[in-house]
Coordinates of C-alpha atoms in Angstrom, one line a residue:
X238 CA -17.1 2.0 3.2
X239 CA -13.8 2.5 5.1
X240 CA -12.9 3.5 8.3
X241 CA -12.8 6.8 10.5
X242 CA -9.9 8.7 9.2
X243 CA -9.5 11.0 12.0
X244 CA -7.3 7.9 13.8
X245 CA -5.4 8.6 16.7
X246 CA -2.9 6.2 19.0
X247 CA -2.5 5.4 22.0
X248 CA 1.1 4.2 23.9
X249 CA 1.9 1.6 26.3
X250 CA 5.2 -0.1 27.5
X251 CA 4.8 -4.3 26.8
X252 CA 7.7 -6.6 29.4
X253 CA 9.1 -9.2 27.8
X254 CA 12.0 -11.3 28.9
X255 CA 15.4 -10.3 30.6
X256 CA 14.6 -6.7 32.1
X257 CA 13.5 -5.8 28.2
X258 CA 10.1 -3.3 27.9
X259 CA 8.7 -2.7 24.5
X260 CA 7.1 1.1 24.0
X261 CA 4.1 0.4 21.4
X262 CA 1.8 3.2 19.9
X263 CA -1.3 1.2 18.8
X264 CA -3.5 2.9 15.7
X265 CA -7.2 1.5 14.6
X266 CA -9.5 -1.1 15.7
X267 CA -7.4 -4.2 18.0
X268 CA -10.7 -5.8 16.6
X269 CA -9.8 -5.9 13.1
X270 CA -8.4 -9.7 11.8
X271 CA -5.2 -8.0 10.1
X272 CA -2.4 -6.8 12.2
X273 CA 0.7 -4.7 11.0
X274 CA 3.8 -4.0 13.3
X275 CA 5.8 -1.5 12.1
X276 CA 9.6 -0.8 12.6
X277 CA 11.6 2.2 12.3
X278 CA 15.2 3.2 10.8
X279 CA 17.4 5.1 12.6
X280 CA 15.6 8.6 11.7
X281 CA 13.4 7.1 15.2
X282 CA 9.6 6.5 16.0
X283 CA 8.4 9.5 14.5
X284 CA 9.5 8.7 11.0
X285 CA 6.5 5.7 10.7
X286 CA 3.6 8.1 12.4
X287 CA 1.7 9.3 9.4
X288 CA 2.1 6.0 8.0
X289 CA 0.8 4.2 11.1
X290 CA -2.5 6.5 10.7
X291 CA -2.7 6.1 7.1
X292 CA -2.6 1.9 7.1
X293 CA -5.1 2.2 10.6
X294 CA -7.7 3.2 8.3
X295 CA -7.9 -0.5 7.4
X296 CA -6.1 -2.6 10.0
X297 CA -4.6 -2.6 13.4
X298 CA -1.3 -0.6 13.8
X299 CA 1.7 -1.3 16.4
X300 CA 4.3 0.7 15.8
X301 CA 7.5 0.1 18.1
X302 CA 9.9 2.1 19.4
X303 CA 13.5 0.4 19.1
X304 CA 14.8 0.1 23.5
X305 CA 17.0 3.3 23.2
X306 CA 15.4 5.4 21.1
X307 CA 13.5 8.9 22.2
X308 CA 14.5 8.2 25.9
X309 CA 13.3 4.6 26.4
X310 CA 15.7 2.2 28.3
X311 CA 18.2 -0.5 26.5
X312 CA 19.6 -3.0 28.3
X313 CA 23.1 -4.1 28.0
X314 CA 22.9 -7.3 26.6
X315 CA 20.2 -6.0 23.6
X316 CA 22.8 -4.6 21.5
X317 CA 21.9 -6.5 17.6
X318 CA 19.0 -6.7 14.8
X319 CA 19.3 -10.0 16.1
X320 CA 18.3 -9.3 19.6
X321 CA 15.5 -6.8 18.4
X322 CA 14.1 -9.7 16.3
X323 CA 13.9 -11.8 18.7
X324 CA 12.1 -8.9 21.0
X325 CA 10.0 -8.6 18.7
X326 CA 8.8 -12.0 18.0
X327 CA 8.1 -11.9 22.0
X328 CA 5.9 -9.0 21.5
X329 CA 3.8 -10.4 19.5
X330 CA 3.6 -13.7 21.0
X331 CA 3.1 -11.8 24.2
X332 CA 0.3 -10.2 21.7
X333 CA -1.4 -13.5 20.3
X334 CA -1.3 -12.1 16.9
X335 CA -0.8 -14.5 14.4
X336 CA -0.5 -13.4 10.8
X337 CA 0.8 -10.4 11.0
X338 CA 2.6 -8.3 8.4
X339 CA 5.7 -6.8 9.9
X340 CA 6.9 -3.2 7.7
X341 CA 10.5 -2.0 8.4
X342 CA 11.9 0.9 7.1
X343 CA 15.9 1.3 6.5
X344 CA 17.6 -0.3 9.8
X345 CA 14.3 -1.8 10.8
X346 CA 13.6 -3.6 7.5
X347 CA 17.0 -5.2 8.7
X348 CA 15.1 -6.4 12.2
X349 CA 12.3 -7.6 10.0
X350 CA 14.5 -9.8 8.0
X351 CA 16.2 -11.2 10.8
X352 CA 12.8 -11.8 12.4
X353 CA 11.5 -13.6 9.6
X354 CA 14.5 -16.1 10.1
X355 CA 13.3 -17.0 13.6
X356 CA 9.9 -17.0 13.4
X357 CA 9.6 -20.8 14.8
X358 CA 6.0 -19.8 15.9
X359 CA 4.5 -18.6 12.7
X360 CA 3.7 -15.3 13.7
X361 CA 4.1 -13.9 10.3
X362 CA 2.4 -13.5 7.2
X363 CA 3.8 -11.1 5.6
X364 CA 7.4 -8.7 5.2
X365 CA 7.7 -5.2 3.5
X366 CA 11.1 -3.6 3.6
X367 CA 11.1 0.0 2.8
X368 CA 14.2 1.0 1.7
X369 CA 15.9 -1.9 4.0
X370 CA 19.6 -2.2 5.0
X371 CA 20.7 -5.3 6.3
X372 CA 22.6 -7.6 3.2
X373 CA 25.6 -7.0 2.0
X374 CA 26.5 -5.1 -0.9
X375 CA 27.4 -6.1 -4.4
X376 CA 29.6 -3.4 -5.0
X377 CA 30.6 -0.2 -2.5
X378 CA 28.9 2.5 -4.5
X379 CA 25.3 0.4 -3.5
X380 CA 25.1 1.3 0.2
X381 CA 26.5 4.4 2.1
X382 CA 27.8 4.2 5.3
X383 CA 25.8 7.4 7.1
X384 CA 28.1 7.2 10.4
X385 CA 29.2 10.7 11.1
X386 CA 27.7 12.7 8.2
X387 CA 26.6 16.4 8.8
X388 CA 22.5 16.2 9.3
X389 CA 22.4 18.4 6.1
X390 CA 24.5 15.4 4.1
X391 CA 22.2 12.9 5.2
X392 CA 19.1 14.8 4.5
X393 CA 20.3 15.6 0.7
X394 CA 21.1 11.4 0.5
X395 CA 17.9 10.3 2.0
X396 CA 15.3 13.0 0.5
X397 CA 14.5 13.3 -3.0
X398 CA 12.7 16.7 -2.4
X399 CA 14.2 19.1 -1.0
X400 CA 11.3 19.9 0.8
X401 CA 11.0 17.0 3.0
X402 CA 14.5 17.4 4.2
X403 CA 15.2 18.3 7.6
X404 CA 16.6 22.1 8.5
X405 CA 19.5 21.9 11.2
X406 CA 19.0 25.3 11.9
X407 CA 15.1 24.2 12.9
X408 CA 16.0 21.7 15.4
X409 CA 16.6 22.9 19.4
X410 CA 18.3 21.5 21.9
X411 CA 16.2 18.9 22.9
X412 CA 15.5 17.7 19.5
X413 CA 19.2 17.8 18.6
X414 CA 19.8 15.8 21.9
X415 CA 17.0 13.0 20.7
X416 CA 18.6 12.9 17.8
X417 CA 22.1 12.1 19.0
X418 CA 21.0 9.7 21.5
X419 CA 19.2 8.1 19.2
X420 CA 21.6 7.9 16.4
X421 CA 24.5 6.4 19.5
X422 CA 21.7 3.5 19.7
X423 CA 21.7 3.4 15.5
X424 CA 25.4 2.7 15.7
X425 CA 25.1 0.2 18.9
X426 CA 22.7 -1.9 16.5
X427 CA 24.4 -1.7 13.4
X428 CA 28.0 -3.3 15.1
X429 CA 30.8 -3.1 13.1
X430 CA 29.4 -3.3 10.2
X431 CA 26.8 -0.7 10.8
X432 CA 24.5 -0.8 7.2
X433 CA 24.5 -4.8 7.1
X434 CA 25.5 -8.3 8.2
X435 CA 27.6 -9.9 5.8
X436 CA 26.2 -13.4 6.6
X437 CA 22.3 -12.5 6.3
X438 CA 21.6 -12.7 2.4
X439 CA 23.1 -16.4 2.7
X440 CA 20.3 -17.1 4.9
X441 CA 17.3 -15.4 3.0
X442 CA 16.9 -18.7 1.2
X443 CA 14.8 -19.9 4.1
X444 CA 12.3 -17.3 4.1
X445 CA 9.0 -19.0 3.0
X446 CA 6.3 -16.1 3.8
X447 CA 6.0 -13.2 0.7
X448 CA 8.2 -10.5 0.7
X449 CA 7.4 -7.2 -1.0
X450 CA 10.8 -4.6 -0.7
X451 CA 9.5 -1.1 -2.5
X452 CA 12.2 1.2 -2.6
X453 CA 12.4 4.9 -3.4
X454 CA 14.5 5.4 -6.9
X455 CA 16.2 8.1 -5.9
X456 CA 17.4 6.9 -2.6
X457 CA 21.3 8.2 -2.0
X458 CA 22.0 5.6 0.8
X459 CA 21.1 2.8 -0.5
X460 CA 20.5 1.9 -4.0
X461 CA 18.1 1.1 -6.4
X462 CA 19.8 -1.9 -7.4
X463 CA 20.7 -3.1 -3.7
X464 CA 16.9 -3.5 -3.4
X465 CA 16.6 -5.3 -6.7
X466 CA 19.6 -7.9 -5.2
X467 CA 17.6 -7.5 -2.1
X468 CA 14.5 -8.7 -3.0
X469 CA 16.1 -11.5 -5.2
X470 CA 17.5 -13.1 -2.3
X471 CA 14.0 -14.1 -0.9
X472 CA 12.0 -17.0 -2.4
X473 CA 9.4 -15.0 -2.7
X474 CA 9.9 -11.9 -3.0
X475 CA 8.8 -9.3 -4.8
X476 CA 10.7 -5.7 -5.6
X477 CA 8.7 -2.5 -6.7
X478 CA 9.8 0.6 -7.2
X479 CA 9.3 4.0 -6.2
X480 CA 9.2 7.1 -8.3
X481 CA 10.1 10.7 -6.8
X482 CA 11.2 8.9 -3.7
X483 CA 14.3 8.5 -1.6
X484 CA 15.2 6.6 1.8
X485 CA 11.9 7.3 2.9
X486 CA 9.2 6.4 0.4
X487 CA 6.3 5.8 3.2
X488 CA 6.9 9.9 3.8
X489 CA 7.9 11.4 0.2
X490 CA 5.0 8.9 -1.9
X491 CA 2.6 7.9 0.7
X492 CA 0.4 7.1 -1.7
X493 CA 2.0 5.3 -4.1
X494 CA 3.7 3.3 -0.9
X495 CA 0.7 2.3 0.5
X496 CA -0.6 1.4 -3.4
X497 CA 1.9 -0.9 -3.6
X498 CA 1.3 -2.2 -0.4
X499 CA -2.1 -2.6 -1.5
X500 CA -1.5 -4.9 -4.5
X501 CA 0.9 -6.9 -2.9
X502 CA -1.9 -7.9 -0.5
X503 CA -4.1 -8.5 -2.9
X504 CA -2.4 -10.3 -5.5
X505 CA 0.3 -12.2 -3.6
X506 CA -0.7 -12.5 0.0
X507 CA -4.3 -13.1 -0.3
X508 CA -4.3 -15.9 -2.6
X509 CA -1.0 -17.5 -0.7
X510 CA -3.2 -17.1 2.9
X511 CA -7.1 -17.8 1.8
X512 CA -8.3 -17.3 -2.1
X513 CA -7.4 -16.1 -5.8
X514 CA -7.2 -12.7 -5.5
X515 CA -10.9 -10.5 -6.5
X516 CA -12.5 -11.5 -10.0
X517 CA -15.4 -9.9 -11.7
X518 CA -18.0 -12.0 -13.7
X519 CA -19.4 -10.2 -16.7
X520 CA -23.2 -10.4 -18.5
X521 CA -25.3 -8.6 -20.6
X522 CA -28.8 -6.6 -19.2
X523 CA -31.6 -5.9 -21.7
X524 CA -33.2 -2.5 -21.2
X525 CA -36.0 -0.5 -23.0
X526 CA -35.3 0.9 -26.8
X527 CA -33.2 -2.5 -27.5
X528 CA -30.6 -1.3 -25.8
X529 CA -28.2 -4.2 -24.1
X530 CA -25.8 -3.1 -21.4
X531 CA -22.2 -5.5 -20.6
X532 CA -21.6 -4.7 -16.8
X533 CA -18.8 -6.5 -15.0
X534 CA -19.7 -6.9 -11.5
X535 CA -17.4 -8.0 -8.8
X536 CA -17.1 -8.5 -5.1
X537 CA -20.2 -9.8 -3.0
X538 CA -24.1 -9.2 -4.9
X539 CA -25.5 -9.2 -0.9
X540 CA -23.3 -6.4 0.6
X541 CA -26.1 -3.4 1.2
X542 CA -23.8 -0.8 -0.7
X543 CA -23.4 -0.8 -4.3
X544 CA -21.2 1.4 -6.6
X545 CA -21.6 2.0 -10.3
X546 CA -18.8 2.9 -12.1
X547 CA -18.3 4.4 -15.4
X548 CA -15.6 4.7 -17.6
X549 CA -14.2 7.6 -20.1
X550 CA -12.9 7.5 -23.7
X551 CA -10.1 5.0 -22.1
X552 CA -12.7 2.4 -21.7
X553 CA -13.5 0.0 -19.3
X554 CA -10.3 -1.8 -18.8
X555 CA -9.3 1.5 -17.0
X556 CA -11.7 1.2 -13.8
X557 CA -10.2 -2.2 -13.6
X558 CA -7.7 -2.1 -10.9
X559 CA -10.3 0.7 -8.6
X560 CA -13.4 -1.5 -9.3
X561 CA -11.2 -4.3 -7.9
X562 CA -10.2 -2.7 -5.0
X563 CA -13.8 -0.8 -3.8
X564 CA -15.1 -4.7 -4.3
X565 CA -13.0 -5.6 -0.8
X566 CA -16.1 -3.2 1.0
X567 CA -18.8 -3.1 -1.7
X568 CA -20.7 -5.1 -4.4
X569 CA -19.5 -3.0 -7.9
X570 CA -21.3 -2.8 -10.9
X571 CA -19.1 -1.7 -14.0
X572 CA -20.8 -1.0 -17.0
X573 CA -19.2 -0.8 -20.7
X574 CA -21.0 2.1 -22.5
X575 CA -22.6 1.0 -25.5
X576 CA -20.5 1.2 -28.5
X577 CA -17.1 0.3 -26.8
X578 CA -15.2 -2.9 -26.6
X579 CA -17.3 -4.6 -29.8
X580 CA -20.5 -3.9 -28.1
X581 CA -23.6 -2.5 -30.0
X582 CA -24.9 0.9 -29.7
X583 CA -28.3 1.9 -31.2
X584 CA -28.5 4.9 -33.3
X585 CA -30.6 6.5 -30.9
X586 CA -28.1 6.1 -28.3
X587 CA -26.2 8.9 -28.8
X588 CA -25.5 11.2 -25.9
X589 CA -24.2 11.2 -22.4
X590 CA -28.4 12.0 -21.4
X591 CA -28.6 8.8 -23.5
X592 CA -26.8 6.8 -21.6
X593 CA -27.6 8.4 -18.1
X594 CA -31.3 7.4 -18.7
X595 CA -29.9 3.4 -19.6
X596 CA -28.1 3.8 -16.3
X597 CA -31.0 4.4 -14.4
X598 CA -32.7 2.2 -15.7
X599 CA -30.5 -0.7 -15.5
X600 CA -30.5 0.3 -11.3
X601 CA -34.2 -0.1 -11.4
X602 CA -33.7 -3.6 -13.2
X603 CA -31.0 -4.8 -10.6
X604 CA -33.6 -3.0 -8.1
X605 CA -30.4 -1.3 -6.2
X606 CA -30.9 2.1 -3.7
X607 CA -28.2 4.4 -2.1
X608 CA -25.7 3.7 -4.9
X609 CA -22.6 5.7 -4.8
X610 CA -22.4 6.1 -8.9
X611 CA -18.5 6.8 -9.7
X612 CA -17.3 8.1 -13.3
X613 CA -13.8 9.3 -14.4
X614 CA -14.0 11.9 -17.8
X615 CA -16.4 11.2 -19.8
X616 CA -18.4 9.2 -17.3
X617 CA -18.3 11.7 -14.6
X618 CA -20.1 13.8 -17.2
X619 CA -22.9 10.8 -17.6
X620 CA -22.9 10.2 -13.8
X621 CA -23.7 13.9 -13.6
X622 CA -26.3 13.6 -16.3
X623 CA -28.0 10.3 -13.8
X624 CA -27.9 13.0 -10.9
X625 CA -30.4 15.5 -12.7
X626 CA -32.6 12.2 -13.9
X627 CA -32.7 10.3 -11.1
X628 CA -36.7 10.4 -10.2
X629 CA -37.0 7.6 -8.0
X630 CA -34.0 8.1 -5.8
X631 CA -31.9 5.6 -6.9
X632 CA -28.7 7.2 -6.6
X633 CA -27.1 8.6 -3.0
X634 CA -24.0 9.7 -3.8
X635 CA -21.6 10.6 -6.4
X636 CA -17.5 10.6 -6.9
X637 CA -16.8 12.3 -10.5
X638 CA -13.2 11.6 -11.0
X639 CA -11.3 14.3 -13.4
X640 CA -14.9 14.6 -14.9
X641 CA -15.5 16.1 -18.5
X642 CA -19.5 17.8 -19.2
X643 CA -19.5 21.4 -18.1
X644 CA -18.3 24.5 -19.9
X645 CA -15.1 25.6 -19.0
X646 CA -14.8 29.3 -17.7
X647 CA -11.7 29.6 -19.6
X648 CA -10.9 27.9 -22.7
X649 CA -7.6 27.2 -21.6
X650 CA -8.9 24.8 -18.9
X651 CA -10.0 22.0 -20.8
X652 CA -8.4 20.5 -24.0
X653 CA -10.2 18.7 -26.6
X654 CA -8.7 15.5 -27.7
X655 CA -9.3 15.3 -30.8
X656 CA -7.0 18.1 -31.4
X657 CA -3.8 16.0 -29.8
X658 CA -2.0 13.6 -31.5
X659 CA -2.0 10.1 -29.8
X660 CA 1.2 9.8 -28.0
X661 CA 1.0 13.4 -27.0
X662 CA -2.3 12.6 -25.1
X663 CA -0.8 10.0 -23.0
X664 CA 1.7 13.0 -21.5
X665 CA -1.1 14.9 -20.9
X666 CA -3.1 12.3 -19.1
X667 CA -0.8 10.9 -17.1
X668 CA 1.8 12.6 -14.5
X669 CA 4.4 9.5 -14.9
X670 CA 5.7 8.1 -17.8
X671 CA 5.7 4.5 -16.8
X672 CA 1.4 4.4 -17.2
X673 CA 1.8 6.2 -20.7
X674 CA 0.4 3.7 -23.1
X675 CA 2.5 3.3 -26.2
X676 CA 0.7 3.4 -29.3
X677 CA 3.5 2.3 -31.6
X678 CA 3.4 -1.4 -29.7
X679 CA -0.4 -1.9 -30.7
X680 CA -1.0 -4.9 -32.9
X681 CA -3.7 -4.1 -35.3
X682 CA -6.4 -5.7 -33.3
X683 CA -5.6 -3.3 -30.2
X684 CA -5.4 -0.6 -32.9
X685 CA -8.7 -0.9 -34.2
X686 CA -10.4 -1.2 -30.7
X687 CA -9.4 1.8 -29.8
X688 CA -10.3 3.6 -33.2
X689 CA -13.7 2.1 -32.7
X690 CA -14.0 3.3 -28.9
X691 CA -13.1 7.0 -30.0
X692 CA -15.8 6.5 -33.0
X693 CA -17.9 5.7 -30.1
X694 CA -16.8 8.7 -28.0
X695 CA -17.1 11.1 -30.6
X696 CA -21.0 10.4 -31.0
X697 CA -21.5 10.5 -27.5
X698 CA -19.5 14.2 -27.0
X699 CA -21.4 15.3 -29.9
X700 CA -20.0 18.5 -31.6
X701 CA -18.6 20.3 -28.3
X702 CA -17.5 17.2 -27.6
X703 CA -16.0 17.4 -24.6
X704 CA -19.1 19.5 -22.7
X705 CA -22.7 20.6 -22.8
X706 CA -22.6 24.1 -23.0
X707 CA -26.1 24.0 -20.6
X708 CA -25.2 21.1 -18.2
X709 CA -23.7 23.8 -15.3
X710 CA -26.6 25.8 -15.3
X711 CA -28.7 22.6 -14.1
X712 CA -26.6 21.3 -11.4
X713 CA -27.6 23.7 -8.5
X714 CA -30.6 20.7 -8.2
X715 CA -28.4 18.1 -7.9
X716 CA -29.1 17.4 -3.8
X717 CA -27.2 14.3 -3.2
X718 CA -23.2 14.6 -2.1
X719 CA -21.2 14.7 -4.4
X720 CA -17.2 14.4 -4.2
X721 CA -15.0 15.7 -7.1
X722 CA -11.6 14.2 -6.7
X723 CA -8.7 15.6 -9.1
X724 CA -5.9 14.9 -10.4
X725 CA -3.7 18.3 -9.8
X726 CA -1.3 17.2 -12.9
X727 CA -4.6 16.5 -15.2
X728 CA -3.5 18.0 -18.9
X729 CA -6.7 17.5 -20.1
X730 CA -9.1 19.3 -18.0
X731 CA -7.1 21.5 -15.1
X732 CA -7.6 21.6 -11.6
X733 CA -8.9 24.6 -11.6
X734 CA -11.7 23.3 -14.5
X735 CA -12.3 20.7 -11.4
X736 CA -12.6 23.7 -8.5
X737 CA -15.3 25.1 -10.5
X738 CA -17.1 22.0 -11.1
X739 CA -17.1 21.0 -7.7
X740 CA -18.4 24.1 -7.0
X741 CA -21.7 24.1 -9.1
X742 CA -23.2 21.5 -6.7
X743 CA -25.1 22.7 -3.6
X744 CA -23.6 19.6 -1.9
X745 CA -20.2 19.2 -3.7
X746 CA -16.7 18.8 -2.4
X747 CA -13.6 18.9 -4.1
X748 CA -10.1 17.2 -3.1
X749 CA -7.0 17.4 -5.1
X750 CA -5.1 14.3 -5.8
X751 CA -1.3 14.9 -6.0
X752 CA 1.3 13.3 -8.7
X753 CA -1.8 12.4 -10.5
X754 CA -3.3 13.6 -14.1
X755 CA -6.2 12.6 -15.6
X756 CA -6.7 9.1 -13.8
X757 CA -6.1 9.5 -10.4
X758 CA -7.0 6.1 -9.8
X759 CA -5.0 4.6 -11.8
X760 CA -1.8 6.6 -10.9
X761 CA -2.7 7.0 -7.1
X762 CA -5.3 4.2 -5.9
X763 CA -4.2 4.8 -2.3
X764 CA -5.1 8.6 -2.3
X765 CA -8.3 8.4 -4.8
X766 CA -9.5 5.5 -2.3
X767 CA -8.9 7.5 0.9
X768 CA -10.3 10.6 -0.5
X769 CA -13.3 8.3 -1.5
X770 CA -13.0 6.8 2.3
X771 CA -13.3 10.4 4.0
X772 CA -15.9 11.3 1.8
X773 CA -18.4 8.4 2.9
X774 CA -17.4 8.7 6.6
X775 CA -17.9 12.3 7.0
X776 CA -20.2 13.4 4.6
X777 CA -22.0 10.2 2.8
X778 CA -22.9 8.7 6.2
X779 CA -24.1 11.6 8.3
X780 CA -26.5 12.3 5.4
X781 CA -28.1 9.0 5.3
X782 CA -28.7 8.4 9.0
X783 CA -28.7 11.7 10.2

């Protein structure tokens, strides 16, 4: 489904022009059709390296290191963004990469700007500023000038947590001597100035590629509001923000960096460069009892993988946005359980073993194998139901995703619902605010949809409700992989109600996702995909061909 993870880089200097060499580390496949170049700030190289790994899993990484920085050589005359743009726009011709999306961080999200502004040969596809410097500011209180402040300062303005900042009392000589030298080259860049050119927003006009600038909220440098003006000064760009993030937001929220990332591909660069971004087409499947199933299915029917995915009490709208994204590797099946969004349920149909039996039989009438079945609450508990059913091997892997069905060990870790008034279940499912749906906005149509879905849910939990007091005690023949993937901030069903679930499968293997609650892939795509990622590469795959 995705890449090797374990991605490792390798360096090489590039000549260009004028006595000027270019040290590049190179992550991922120089195969792949989709190239990023990557630019640092003045915190050097070493800022963008987790980064570079993370984004290799998909495309092919060239992170440069700025002539002057960590011990590489600066000519005289290369002493401007300008000049760096322009070096940089030689690398890449001296490359042949066409298309490319060029990601700069603080001082380099200034280079990127500037490159974007001289890109006569249309190497670019793409900008995303991180956190950029490089326009002028609306007032003085938007952008600090750094020059000079105590390490400790400058970690408290550029770290939201304080755990990311850097200890001066860690740091020996060496590293203190990188640092310097590097920050002399900072302030060489920079000019007089040293955070911006007062000319460039002026000149932003002409920028015709998409621009996404994501910015960490709590950034003490530069503002919140400078990236707002930021991005407005591009014709097409876009501004997103970052929660629980400062200077850095590629390092404090990887994940929710490289989610945003991840939608701005899809939903503005895609369609610009080929096609409208993914679409599902929905129909109905008759199966035995009367029973009809709606399944949305999206991406391509002849890929050789499939995925079924199920949705909980939320319904299917909320495997939207991860259905979308699994369909850029697989064909995806997503199926509306009987009974929610207007559809009809038969009165036999009245159990999660109910509906795991429809399941399977619906993959023998699409006559699919080696599908990775994927359910979030409630239909983690049905996907778990499929894996004890599933007599003609139809299924060859799972992903249960802050999955309801077993007894907890302590009452304490699971919460039932229907005990919870609405608005209070929204803080317990979700870890930020901004995904919390808000009830008292419903018109009475979205009101009575999702009475009718928790009618629906409440047959299917029967009176336990959110569990079968048995199902635990049948999982031990359950042989396929299976990967539990949770939420640590779930308020519904803990993580340590997700340990112990992993746990009860002879093949299962659990991974936490951080800043996450009860929908980890809706609050943290990026990590719930790459957990999903790891999981095929090193565990999915070796089964199947081994």
């Amino acid at each position: 489904m995705m890449n090797d993870p374990m991605s490792t880089s390798t360096s090489r200097t590039v000549d260009l022009t004028d006595g000027l060499s270019i040290t590049v580390d190179e992550y991922g496949d120089t195969s792949e059709g989709t190239a990023v170049l990557l630019l640092h700030g003045g915190a050097g190289p070493h800022s963008m390296t987790a980064f570079a790994t993370a984004l290799s899993e998909h495309v092919y990484v060239i992170a440069a290191t700025h002539p002057g920085f960590d011990g590489t050589e600066r000519p005289q005359w290369c002493d401007s963004a300008a000049d760096l743009a322009t070096a940089y726009l030689d690398l890449l011709d001296a490359l042949d990469l066409s298309g490319v999306m060029v990601i700069g961080n603080s001082f380099g999200g200034w280079v990127a700007a500037e490159m974007a502004l001289r890109d006569t040969h249309g190497r670019i596809g793409a900008l995303i500023l991180l956190n950029a410097l490089g326009v002028e500011a609306d007032r003085r209180d938007e952008l600090v000038d750094t020059r000079g402040l105590p390490v400790a300062e400058l970690g408290r303005l550029a770290f939201h947590d304080p755990a990311t900042r850097l200890s001066p009392a860690a740091l020996d000589d060496r590293q203190r001597a990188t640092m310097a030298a590097n920050g002399r080259a900072t302030v060489i860049y920079g000019g007089e100035a040293f955070t911006h050119d007062p000319k460039l927003r002026d000149r932003l006009h002409r920028v015709a590629v998409p621009v996404l600038v994501a910015w960490g909220e709590q950034d003490g440098i530069a503002t919140v509001e400078y990236g707002r003006a930021y991005a407005a000064s591009f014709p097409n760009g876009h501004f997103v923000p970052v929660p629980d993030a400062g200077h850095f937001p590629h390092i404090e929220q990887l994940g929710r960096t490289l989610g945003a990332i991840g939608d701005f591909v899809d939903t503005v660069v895609k369609p610009t460069v080929t096609a409208p971004a993914v679409t599902s087409t929905s129909r109905t499947v008759d199966l035995a009892g009367g029973l009809t199933v709606t399944i949305a299915e999206y991406g391509d029917t002849t890929e050789s993988s499939a995925v079924l995915v199920l949705h909980g009490g939320a319904g299917p709208r909320s495997m939207a946005g991860l259905a979308t994204a699994l369909s850029e590797h697989v064909y995806v099946i997503a199926a509306t359980h009987p009974g929610f969004d207007g559809t009809e349920r038969p009165q036999w149909c009245d159990s999660a073993a109910d509906l795991a039996t429809a399941y399977l039989d619906l993959l023998d009438t699409l006559d699919l194998s080696g599908v990775m079945v994927i359910g979030n609450s409630f239909g983690g508990w049905v996907a778990a139901e499929m894996a004890l059913r599933d007599t003609r091997g139809r299924i060859g892997a799972f992903t249960l995703l802050n999955a309801l069905g077993v007894e907890p060990g302590d009452e304490k870790q699971i919460t039932d619902p229907r005990t919870v008034p609405p608005a209070q279940i929204g803080e317990l499912s979700f870890v930020n605010p901004a995904f919390r749906p808000d009830f008292s906005s419903f018109s009475d149509e979205q009101r009575a949809a999702v009475g009718a879905n928790q009618k629906a849910l409440a047959t299917y939990g029967g009176e336990a409700f959110t569990h079968d007091p048995k199902l635990r005690h049948h999982l031990h023949r359950v042989t396929v992989p299976v990967l539990v993937a949770w939420g640590e901030q779930d308020g519904i069903a803990t993580v340590e109600y997700g340990r112990a679930y992993a746990a009860s499968f002879p093949n299962g293997h659990f991974v936490p996702v951080p800043d996450a609650g009860h929908f980890p892939h809706i609050e943290q795509l990026g990590k719930t995909l790459g957990a999903i990622g790891d999981f095929v590469d090193t565990v999915v795959k070796p089964t199947v061909t081994m």
